CSV table of C-alpha atoms in Angstrom, one decimal:
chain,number,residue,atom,x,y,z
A,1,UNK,CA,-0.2,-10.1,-29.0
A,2,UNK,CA,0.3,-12.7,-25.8
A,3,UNK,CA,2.5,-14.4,-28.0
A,4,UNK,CA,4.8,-11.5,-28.8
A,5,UNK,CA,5.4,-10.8,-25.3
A,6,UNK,CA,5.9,-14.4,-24.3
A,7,UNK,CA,8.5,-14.5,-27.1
A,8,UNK,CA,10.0,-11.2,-26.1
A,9,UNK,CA,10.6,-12.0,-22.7
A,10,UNK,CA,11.9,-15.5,-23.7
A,11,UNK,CA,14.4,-13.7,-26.3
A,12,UNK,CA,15.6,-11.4,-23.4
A,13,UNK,CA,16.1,-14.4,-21.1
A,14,UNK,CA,18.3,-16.3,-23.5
A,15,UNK,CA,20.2,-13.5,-24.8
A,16,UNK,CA,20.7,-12.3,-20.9
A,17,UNK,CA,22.1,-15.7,-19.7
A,18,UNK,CA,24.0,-16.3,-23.0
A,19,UNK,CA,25.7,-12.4,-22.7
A,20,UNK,CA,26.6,-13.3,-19.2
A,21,UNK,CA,28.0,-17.0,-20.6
A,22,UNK,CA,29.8,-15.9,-23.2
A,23,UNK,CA,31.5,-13.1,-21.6
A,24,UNK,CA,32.8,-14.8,-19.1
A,25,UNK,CA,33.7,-17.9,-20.8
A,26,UNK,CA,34.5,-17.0,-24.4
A,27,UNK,CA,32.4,-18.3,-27.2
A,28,UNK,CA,33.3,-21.2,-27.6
A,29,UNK,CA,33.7,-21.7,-24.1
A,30,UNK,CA,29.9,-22.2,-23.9
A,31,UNK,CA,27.4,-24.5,-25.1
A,32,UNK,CA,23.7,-23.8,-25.9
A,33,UNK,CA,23.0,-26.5,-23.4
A,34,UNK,CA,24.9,-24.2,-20.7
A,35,UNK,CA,22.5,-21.2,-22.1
A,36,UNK,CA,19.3,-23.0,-22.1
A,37,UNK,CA,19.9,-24.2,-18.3
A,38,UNK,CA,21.1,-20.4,-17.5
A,39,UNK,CA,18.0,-18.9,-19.3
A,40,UNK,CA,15.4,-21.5,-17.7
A,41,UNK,CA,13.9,-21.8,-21.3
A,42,UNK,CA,12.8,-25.2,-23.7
A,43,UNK,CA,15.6,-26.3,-25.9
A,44,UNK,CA,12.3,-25.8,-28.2
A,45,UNK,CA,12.5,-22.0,-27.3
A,46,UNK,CA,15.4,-21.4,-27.7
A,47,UNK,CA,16.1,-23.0,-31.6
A,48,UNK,CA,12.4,-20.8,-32.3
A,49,UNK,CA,14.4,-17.5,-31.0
A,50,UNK,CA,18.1,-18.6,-32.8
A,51,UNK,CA,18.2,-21.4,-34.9
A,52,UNK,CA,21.9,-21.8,-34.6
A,53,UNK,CA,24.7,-20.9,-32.2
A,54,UNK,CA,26.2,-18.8,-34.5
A,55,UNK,CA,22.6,-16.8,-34.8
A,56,UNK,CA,22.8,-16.6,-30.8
A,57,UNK,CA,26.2,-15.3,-31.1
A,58,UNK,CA,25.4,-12.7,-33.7
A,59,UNK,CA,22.4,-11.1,-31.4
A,60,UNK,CA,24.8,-11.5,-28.7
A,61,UNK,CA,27.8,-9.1,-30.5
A,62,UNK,CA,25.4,-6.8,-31.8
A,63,UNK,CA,23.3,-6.4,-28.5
A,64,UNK,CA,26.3,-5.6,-26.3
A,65,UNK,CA,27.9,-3.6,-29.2
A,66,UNK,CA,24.8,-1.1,-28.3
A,67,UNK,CA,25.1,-1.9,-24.9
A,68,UNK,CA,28.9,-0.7,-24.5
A,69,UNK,CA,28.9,2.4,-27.0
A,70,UNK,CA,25.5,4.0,-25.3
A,71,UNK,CA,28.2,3.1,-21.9
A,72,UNK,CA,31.2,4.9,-23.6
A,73,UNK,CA,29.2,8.0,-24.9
A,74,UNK,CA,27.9,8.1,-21.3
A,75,UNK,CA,30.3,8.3,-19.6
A,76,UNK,CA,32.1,11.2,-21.9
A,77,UNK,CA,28.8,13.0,-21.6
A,78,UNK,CA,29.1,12.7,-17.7
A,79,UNK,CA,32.7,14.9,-18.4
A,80,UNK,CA,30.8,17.8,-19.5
A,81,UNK,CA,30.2,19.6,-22.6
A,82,UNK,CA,34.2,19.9,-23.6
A,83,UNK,CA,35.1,17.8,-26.0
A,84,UNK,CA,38.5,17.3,-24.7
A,85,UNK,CA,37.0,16.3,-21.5
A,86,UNK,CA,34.7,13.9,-23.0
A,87,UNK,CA,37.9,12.0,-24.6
A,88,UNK,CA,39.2,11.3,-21.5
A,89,UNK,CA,36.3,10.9,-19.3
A,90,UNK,CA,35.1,8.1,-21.9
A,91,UNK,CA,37.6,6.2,-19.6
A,92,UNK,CA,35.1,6.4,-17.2
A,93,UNK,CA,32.9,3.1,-18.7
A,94,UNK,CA,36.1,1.0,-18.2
A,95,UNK,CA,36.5,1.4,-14.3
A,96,UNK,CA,32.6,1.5,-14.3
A,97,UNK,CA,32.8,-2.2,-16.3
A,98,UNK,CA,35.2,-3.2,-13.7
A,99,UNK,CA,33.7,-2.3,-10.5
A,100,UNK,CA,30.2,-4.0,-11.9
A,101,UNK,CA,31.8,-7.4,-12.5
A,102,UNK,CA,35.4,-7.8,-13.0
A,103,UNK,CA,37.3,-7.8,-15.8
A,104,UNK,CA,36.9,-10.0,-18.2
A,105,UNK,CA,38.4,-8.0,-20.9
A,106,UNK,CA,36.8,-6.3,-24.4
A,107,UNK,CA,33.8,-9.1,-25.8
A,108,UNK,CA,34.9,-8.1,-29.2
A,109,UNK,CA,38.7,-8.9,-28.9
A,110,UNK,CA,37.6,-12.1,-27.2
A,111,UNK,CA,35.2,-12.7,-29.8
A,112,UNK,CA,37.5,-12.0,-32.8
A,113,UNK,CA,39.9,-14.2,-31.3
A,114,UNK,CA,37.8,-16.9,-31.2
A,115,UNK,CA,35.7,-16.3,-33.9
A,116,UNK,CA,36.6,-17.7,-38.1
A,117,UNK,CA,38.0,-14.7,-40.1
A,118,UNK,CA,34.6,-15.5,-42.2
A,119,UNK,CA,32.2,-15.6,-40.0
A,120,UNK,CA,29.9,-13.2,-39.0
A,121,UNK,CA,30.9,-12.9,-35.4
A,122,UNK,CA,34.0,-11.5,-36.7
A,123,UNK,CA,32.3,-9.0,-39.2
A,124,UNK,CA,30.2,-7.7,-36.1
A,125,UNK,CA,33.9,-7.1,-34.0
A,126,UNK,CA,34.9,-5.2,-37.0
A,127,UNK,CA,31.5,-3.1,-37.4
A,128,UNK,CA,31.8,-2.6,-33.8
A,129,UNK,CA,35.3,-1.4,-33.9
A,130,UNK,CA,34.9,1.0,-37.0
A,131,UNK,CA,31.8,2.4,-35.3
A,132,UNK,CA,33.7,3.5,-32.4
A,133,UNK,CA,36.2,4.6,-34.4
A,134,UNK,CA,33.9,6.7,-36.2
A,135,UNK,CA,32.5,8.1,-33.0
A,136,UNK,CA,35.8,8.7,-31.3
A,137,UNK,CA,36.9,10.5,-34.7
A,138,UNK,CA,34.0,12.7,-34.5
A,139,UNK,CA,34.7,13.7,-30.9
A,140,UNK,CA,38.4,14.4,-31.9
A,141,UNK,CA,37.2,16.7,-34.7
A,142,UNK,CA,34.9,18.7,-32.4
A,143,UNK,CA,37.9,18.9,-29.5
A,144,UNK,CA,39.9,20.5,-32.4
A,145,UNK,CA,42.6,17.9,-33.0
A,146,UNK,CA,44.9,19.1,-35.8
A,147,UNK,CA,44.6,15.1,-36.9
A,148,UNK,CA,41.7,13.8,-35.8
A,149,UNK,CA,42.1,10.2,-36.9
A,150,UNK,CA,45.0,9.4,-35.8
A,151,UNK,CA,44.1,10.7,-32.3
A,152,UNK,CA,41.1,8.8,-32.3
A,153,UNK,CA,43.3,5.6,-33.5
A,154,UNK,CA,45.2,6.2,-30.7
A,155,UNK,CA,42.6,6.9,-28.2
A,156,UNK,CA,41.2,3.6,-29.5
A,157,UNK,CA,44.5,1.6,-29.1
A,158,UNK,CA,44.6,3.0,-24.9
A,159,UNK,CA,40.8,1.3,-25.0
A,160,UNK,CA,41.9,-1.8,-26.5
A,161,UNK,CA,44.5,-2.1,-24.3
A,162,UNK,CA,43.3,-1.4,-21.2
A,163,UNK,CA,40.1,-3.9,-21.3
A,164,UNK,CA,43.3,-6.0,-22.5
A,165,UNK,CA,45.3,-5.5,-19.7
A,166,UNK,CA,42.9,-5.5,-17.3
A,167,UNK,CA,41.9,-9.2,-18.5
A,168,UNK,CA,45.2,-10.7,-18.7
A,169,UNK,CA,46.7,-8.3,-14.8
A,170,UNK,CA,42.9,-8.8,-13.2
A,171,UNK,CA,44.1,-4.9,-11.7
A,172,UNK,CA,42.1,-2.0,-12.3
A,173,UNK,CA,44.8,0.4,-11.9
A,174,UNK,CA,45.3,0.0,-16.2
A,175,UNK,CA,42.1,1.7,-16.3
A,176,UNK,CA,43.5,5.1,-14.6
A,177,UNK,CA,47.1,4.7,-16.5
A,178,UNK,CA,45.4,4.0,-19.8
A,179,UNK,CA,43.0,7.8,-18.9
A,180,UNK,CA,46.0,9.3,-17.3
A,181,UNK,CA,47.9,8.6,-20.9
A,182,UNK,CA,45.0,9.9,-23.0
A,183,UNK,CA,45.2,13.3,-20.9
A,184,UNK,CA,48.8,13.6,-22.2
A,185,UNK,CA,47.4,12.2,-26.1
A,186,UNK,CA,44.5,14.8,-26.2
A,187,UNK,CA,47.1,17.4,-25.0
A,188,UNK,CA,50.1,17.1,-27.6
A,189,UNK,CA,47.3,16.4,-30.0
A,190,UNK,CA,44.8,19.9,-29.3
């Protein structure tokens, strides 16, 4: 039992510094050298945890795919109970992303950027796109859009480009023109 804790911590250590890394530098912007130092661990430790990059990378994607829909479903619940609401207010995570460290823009874009149209780093971008998709879908359906999908591709497109934006401009204002722009979307749409 000692030993699954140890390795727990370790894991959460490694896949802390690398999130941190990888975001901020791009994937292959970062070696496992640069993780190792930034997670204190043993090279040892590390390759028992992820035996390759491309394992660390994978955990990586899917840990912060979790991370940022739980942070997008949050902060349309913080809108209230109105659906509507809740499609705009999702907005919300973006300028909450921002104030906590900058923008560094969307980890998925980056990712599938960098990333081999094979590989599984891109396959997790994908997943992660189509589950938000899904979600945002779901939450047009319930705010009674008379084509859900396409407002929730839509919707999706201002979130894309806003994280883009906000990389490439380094100005949080995209944040509030990409939410003010879905207000007008979930209105012709309702």
């Amino acid at each position: 039992m000692v030993t699954r804790v140890r390795k727990t911590k370790s894991e959460e250590r490694i896949l802390t510094a690398a999130a941190e890394l990888f975001y901020a530098n791009g994937l292959r912007g970062v070696g496992v050298d640069q993780v190792i130092a930034a997670s204190g661990v043993a090279k040892s430790t590390l390759y028992v945890h992820f035996r390759t990059k491309e394992e660390l990378v994978a955990a990586y994607l899917r840990r912060t795919d979790d991370s940022w829909t739980a942070q997008l479903q949050d902060a349309a619940a913080r809108n209230g109970d109105d659906p509507r609401e809740q499609l705009v207010g999702l907005f919300d995570a973006l300028t909450d992303a921002f104030d906590r460290h900058g923008f560094f823009g969307c980890p998925f874009v980056s990712a599938a950027v960098e990333a081999d149209l094979d590989s599984e780093a891109r396959a997790i971008t994908v997943q992660h796109t189509r589950r938000r998709q899904a979600w945002l879908t779901e939450l047009c359906e319930r705010a009674g859009a008379k084509v859900p999908g396409a407002l929730a591709r839509q919707i999706g497109l201002l979130i894309d480009g806003a994280l883009t934006s906000g990389r490439l401009l380094q100005d949080r204002s995209v944040v509030e023109e990409a939410k003010s722009a879905a207000h007008l979307l979930v209105g012709s749409h309702i």
